[in-house]
Coordinates of C-alpha atoms in Angstrom, one line a residue:
Chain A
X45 CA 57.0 16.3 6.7
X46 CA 57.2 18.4 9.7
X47 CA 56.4 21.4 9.9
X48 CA 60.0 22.9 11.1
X49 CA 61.3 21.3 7.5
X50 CA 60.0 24.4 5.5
X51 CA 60.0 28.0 6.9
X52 CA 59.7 31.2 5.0
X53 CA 61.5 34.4 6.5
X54 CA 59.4 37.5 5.5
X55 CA 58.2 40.4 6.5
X56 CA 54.2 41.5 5.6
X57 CA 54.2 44.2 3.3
X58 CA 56.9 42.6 0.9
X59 CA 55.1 41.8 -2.4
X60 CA 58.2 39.9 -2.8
X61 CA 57.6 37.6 0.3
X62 CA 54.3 37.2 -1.2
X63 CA 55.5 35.1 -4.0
X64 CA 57.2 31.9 -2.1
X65 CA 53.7 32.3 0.3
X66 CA 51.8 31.7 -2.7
X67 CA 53.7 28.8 -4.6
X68 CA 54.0 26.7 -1.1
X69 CA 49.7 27.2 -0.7
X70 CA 49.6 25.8 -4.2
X71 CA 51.7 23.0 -3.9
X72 CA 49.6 22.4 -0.1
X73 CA 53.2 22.6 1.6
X74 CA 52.6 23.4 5.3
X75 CA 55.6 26.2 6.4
X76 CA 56.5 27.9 9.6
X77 CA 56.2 31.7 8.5
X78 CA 58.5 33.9 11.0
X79 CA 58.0 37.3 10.6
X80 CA 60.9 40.3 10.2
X81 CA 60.4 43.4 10.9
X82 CA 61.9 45.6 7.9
X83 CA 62.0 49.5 9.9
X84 CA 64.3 47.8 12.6
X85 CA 67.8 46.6 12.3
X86 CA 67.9 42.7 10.3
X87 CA 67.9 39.6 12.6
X88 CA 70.5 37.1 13.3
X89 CA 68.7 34.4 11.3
X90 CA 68.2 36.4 7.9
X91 CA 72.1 37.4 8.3
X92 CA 73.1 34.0 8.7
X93 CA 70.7 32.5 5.8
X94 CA 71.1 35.3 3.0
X95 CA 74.6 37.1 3.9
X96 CA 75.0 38.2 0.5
X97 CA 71.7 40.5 -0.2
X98 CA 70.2 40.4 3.6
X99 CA 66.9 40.7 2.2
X100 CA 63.7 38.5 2.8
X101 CA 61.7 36.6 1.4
X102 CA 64.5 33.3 2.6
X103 CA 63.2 30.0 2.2
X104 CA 64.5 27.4 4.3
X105 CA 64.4 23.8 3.8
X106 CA 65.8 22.1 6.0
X107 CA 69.2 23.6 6.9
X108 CA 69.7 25.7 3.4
X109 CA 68.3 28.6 2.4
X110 CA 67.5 29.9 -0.7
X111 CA 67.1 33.2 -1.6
X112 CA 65.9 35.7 -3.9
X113 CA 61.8 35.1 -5.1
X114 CA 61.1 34.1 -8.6
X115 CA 64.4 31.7 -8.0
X116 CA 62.5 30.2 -4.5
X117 CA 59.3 30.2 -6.3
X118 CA 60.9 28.2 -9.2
X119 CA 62.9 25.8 -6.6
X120 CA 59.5 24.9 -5.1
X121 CA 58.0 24.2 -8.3
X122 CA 60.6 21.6 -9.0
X123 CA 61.0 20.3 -5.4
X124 CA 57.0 19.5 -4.6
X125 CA 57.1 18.3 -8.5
X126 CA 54.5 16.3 -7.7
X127 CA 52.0 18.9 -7.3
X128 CA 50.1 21.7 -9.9
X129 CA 53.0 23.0 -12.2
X130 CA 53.8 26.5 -11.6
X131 CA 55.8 27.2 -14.6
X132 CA 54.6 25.6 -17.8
X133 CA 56.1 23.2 -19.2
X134 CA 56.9 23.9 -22.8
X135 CA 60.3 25.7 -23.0
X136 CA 59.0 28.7 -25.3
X137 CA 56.1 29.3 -22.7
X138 CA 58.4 29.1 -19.4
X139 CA 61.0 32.0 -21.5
X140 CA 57.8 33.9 -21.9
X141 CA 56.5 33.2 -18.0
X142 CA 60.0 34.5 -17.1
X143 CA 60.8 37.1 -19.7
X144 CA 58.1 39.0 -18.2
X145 CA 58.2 38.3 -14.7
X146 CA 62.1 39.5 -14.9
X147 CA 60.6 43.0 -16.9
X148 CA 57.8 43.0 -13.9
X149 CA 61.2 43.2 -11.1
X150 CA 63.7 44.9 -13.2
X151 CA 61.4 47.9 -15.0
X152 CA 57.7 47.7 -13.4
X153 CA 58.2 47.8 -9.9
X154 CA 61.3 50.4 -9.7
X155 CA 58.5 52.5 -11.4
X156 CA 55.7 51.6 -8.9
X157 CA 58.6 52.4 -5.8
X158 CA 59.3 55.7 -7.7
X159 CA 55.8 56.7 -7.4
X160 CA 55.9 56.3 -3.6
X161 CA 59.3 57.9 -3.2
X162 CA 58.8 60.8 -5.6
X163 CA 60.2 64.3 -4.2
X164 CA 59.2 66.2 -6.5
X165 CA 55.3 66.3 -8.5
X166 CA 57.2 65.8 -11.5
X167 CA 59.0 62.9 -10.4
X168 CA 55.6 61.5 -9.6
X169 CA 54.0 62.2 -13.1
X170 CA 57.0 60.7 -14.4
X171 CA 56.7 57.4 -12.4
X172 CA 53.6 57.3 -13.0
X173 CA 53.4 57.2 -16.3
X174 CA 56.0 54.3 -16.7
X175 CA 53.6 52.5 -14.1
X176 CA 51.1 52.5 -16.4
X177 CA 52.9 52.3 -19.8
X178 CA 54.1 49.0 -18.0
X179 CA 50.8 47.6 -17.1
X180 CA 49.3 48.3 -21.1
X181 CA 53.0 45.9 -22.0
X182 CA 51.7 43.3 -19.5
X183 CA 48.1 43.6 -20.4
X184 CA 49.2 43.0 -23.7
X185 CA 51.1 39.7 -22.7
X186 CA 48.1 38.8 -20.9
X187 CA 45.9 38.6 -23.8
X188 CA 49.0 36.3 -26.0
X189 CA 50.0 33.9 -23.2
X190 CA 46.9 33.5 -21.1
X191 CA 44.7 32.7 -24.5
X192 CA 41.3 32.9 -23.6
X193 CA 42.0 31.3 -19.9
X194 CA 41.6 33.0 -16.5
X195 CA 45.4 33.6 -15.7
X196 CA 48.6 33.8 -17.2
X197 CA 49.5 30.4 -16.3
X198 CA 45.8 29.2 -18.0
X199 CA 43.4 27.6 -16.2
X200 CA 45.6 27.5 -13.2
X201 CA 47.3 30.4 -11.4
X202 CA 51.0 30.1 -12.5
X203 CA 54.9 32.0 -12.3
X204 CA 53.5 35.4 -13.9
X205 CA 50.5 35.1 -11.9
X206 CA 52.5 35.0 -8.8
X207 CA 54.8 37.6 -10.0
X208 CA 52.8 40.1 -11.1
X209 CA 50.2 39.5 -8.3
X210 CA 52.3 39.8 -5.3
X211 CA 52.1 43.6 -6.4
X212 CA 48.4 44.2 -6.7
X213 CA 47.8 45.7 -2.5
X214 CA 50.5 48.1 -3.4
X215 CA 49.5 48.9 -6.6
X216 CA 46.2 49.7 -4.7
X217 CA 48.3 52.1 -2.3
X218 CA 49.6 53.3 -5.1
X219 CA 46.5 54.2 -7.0
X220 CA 46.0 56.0 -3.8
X221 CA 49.0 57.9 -3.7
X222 CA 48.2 59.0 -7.1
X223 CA 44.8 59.4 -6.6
X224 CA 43.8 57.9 -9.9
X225 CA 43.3 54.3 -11.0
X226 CA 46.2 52.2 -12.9
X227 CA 44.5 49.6 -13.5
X228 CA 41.6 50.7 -15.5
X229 CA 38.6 49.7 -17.5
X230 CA 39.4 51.7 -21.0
X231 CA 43.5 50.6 -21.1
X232 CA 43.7 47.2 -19.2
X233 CA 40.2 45.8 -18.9
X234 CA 41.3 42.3 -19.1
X235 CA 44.2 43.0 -16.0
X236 CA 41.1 44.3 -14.3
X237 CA 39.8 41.1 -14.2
X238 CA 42.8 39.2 -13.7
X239 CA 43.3 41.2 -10.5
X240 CA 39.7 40.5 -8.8
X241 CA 40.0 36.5 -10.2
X242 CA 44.0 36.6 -8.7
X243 CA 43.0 38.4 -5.5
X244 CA 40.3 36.2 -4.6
X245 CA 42.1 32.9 -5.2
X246 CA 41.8 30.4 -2.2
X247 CA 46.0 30.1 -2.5
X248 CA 46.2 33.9 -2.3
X249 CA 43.6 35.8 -0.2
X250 CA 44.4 34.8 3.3
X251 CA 48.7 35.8 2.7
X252 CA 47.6 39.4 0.8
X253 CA 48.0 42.4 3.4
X254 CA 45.4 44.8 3.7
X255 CA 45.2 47.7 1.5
X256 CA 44.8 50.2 4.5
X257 CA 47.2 48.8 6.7
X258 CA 49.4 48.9 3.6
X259 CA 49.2 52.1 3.1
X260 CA 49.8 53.1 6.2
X261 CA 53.4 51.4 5.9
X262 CA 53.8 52.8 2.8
X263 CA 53.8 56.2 4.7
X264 CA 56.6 55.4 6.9
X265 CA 58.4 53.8 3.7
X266 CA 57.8 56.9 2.1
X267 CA 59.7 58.3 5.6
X268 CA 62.2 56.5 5.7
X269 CA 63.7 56.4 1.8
X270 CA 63.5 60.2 2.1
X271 CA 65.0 60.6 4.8
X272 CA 67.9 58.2 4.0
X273 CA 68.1 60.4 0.8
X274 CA 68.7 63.3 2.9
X275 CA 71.8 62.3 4.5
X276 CA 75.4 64.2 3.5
X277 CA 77.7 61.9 2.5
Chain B
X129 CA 67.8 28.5 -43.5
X130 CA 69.1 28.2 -40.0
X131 CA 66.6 27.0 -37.2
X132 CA 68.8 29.2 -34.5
X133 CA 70.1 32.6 -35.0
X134 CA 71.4 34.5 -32.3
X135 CA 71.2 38.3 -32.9
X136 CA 74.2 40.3 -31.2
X137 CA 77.4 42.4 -31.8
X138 CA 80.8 41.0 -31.1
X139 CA 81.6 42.5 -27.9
X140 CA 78.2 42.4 -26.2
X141 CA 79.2 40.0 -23.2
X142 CA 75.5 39.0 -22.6
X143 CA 75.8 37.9 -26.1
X144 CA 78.8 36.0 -25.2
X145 CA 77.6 33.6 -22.6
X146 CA 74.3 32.5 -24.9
X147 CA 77.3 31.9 -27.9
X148 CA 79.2 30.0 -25.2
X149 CA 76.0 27.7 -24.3
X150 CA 75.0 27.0 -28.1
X151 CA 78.7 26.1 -28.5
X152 CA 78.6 23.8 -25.5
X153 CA 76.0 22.2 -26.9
X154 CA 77.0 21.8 -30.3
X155 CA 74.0 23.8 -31.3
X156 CA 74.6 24.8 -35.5
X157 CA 73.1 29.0 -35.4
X158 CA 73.1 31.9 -37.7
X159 CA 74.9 34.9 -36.0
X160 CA 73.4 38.4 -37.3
X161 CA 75.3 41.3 -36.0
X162 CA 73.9 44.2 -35.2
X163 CA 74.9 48.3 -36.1
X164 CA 73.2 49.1 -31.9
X165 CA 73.3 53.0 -33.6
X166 CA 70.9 51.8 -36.4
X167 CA 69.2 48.6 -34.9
X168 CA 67.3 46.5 -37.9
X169 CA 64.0 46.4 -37.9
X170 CA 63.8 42.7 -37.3
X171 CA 65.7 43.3 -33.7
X172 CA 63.1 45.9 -33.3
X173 CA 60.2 43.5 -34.3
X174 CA 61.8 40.6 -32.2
X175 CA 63.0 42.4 -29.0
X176 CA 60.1 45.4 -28.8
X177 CA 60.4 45.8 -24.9
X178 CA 64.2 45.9 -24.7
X179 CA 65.4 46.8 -28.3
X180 CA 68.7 45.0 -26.8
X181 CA 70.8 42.2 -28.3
X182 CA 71.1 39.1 -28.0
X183 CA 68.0 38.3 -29.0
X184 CA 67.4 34.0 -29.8
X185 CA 65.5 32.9 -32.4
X186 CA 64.2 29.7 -32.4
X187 CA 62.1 28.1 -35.2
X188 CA 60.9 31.8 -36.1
X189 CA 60.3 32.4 -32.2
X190 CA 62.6 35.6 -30.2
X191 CA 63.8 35.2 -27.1
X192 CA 65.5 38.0 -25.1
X193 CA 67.1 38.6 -21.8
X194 CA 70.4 36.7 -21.6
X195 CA 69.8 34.6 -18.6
X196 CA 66.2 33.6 -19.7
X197 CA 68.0 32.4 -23.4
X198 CA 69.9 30.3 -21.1
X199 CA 67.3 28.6 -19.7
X200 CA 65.5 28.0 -22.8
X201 CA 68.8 26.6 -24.3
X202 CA 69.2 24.7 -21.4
X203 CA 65.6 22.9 -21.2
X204 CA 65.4 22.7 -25.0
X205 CA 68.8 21.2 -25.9
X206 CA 69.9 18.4 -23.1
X207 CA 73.2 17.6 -23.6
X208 CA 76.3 19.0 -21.6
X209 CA 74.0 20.8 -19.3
X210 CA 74.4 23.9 -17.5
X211 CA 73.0 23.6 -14.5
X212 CA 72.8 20.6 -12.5
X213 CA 70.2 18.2 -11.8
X214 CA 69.0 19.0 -7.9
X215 CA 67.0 21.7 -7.7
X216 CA 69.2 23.4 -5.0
X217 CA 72.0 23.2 -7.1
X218 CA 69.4 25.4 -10.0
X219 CA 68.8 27.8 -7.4
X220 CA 72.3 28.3 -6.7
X221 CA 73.7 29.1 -10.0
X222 CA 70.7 31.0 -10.7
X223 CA 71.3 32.8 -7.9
X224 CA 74.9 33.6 -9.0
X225 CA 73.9 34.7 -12.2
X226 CA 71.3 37.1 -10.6
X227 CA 74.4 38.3 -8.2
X228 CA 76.5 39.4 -10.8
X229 CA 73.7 41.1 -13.3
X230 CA 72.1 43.1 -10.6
X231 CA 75.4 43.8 -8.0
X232 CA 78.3 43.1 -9.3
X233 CA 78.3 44.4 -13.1
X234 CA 75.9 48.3 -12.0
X235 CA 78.6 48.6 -9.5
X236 CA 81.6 48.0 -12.2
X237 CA 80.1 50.0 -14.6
X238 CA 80.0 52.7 -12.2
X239 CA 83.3 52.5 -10.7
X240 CA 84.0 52.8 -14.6
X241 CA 82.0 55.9 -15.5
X242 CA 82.4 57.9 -12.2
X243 CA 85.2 59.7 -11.0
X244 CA 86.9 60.7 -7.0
X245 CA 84.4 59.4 -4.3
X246 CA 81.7 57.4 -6.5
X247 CA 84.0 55.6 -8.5
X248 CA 86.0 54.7 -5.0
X249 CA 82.4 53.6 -3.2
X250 CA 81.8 51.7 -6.9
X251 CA 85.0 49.8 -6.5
X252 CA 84.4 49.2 -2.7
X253 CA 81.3 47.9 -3.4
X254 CA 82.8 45.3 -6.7
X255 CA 85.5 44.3 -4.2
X256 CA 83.0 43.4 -1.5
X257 CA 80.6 41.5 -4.1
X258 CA 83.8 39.7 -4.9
X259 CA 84.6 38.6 -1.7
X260 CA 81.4 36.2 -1.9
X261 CA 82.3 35.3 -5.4
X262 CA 85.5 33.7 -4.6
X263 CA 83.6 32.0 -1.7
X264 CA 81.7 30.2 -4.0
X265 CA 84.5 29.0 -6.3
X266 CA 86.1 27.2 -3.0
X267 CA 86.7 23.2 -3.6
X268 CA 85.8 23.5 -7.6
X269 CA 87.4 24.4 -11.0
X270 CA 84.4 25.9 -12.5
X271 CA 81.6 27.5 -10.7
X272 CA 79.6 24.7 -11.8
X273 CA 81.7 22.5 -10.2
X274 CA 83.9 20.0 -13.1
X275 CA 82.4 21.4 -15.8
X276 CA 81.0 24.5 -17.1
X277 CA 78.3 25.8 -15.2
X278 CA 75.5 28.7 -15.8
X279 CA 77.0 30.5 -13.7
X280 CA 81.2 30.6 -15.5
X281 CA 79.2 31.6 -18.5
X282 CA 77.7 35.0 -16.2
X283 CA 80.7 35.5 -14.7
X284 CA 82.6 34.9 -18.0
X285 CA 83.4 38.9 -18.4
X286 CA 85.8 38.7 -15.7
X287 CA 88.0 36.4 -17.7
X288 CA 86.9 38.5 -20.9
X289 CA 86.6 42.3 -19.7
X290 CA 87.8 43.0 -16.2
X291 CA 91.6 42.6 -17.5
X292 CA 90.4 45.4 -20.4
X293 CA 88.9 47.6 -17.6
X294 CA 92.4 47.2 -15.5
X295 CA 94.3 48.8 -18.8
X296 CA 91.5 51.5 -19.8
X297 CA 90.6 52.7 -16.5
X298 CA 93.3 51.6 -13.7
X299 CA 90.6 49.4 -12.2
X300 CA 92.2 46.4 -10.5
X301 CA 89.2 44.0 -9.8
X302 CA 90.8 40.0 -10.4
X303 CA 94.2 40.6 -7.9
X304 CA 96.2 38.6 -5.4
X305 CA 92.8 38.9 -3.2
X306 CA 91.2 36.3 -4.9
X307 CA 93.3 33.6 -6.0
X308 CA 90.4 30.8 -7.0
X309 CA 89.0 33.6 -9.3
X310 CA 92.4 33.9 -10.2
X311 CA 93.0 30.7 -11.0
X312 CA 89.9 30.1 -12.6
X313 CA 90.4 32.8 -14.8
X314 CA 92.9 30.9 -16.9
X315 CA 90.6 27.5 -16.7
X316 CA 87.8 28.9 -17.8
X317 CA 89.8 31.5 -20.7
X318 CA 91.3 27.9 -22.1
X319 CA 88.9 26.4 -22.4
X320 CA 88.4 24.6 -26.0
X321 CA 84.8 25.7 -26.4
X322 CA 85.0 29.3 -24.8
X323 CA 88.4 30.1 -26.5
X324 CA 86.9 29.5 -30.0
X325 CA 84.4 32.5 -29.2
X326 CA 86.4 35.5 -27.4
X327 CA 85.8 38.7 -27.9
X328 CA 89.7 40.1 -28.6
X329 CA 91.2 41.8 -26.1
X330 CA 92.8 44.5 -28.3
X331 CA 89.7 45.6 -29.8
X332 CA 88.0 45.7 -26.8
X333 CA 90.6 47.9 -25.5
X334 CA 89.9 50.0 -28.3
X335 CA 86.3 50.4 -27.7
X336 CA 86.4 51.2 -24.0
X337 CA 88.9 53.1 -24.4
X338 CA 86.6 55.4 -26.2
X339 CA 83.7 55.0 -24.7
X340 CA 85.9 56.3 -21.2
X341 CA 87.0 59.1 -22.8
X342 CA 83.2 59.8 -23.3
X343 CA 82.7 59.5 -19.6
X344 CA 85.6 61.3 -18.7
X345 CA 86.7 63.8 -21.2
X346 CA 90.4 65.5 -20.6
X347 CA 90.5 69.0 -19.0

């Protein structure tokens, strides 16, 4: 297949970007990754291939794009079928894989954002204490779905792997921003672990970002959000 | 003792797309309505991140989140499916059905529950999202092409709801605009299957009628 056939449009620091990234190095797809640059104004290309939410991560196969990550990282999982399964495959396990994964997008991570566009200490506290309420929930899960085994997914790195992982850099610049640790020894040992054994993974260390670099984004994030915030309507 | 029951209330419209699926498929389940003022403790025990209907139990198993019921309905029962077989076409419908939960229905809701500016930038916003919406129906009958698709179930509350938020609140969402929503409206409303499980217009008028005095109580 050439290389042209598969092409992911992302931008580094997007945990969300991360995800595709991740399911195409397990599946040893080879991809054409063009980079967007999310503080300027959106290219012609991601307009044109995901009009609807003009966000990356866009996957392109061949002339069609698919958008949106847990639904491109479930696409490739069913197109390169052929390789390690990504989702499991009994039906229960997969409406577990994506329960959580959905409660990772739709509660966790508006949390984690929170923490970095808190005005207020308050605010903060606040966020951060859902940040971690949400991570004892998913340690929890951990401990029921990956039973005994090295990741969610088992022996394998799988869905809620992926989803969960894409977020462990920020959740470092996070910690940061907080200045205390989220993922900890006494509440979520067994995350803790997950993390080091997720981070480290051949399909996932060399598309991470680095932490400092990371955080240094997170600053101008931080910037920006506030600054949109700020503007009379 | 029933192998499915489907915990819900009878207007919840997430609970209406996962009745609509098990009635598609011919699936036989228990329906246990729930008081959402003074939840039961099994919904509690079943559903203890959301405490939200519908909740799907299978074979003593919960399921919750109304899009992930519908995949498990989907990959466990096989007939009449929901989505098609190509994965492209999966994405797409999912896709749709991700559209609508996280753009289109925040935005009516708020269009709903605000007033003056907000609830004008809420219906802006609905009317934009639509726009793609009644792309997407061009060239079929159902979203999901000839026959029912994961993605009619999703957008189901337009045929159910959207004319009961047009009496209650003066919102006009399904007009002249978009006549394949329009006209899918009454295909999908008529449907044998979907007809047989409709939340009744006149009680639902009741209910939001209520719940918009809440929102916006007279002066």
């Amino acid at each position: 297949m050439a290389l042209s056939d598969v092409k992911v449009l992302g931008s580094w620091p997007s945990p969300f970007v991360l995800r595709p990234r991740i399911a195409l190095h397990l599946k040893s797809v080879n991809y054409e990754y063009i980079e967007e640059n999310l503080l300027e104004s959106k290219s012609e290309l991601l307009l044109k291939s995901n009009p609807v939410f003009k966000k990356v991560p866009v996957l392109l196969h061949g002339d069609k794009p698919i958008c949106e990550s847990l639904i491109i990282v479930q696409y490739i999982d069913e197109v390169w079928s052929s390789g390690p399964s990504i989702l499991p495959s009994d039906p229960y396990e997969r409406a577990n894989s994506r329960f959580w994964a959905a409660y990772i997008d739709e509660k966790w991570f508006p949390a984690l954002r929170g923490v970095l566009a808190a005005e207020s200490e308050d605010a903060k506290k606040a966020a951060i204490a859902q940040v971690e309420e949400g991570l004892v929930l998913l340690e929890e899960a951990f401990g029921k779905l990956s039973q005994g085994k090295p990741f969610f997914g088992g022996d394998q790195i799988g869905y809620l792997d992926i989803a969960l992982g894409s977020f462990l850099v920020w959740l470092k610049v996070i910690e940061k921003i907080s200045e205390m640790k989220l993922l900890t020894e006494a509440k979520t040992r067994c995350l803790l672990e997950w993390a080091h054994r997720f981070s480290s993974h051949v399909a996932v260390k060399d598309v991470m970002p680095e932490a400092d670099k990371l955080a240094e984004f997170g600053v101008k994030l931080r910037a920006k959000i506030l600054k949109a915030r700020a503007i009379p309507k | 003792m029933a192998e499915v029951k489907l915990f819900k209330t009878w207007s919840t419209q997430f609970g209406a797309r996962v009745v609509w699926a098990l009635k598609l498929k011919g699936i036989q389940y228990e329906a246990i309505h729930e008081d959402l003022s003074n939840k039961s403790a099994l919904l509690l025990q079943y559903n203890p991140v959301y405490k939200k209907v519908p909740v799907l139990v299978h074979n003593g198993k919960p399921i919750s989140e109304s899009l992930v019921i519908l995949e498990y309905i989907e990959e466990t029962w096989k007939q009449n499916p929901i989505l098609p077989e190509d994965p492209l076409g999966k994405a797409n419908a999912r896709f749709w059905a991700k559209f609508n939960d996280e753009k289109l229905l925040p935005s009516i809701w708020s269009a709903f529950t605000k007033e003056g500016k907000e609830r004008e930038e809420a219906m802006g916003a609905v009317l934009e999202s639509l726009k793609f919406v009644e792309e997407e129906l061009k060239g079929k009958k159902f979203f999901g092409g000839e026959t029912i698709g994961l993605a009619d179930l999703v957008f189901g509350w337009l045929a159910n709801l959207a004319p009961v938020f047009e009496e209650v609140a003066g919102l006009k969402i399904l007009d002249e605009r978009y006549p394949l929503l329009l006209a899918w409206q009454p295909e999908f409303s008529e449907h044998p299957i979907i007809k047989d499980y409709w939340p009744p217009h006149d009680k639902l008028v009741i209910k939001y009628q209520a719940l918009y005095e809440k929102y916006h109580p007279a002066k």
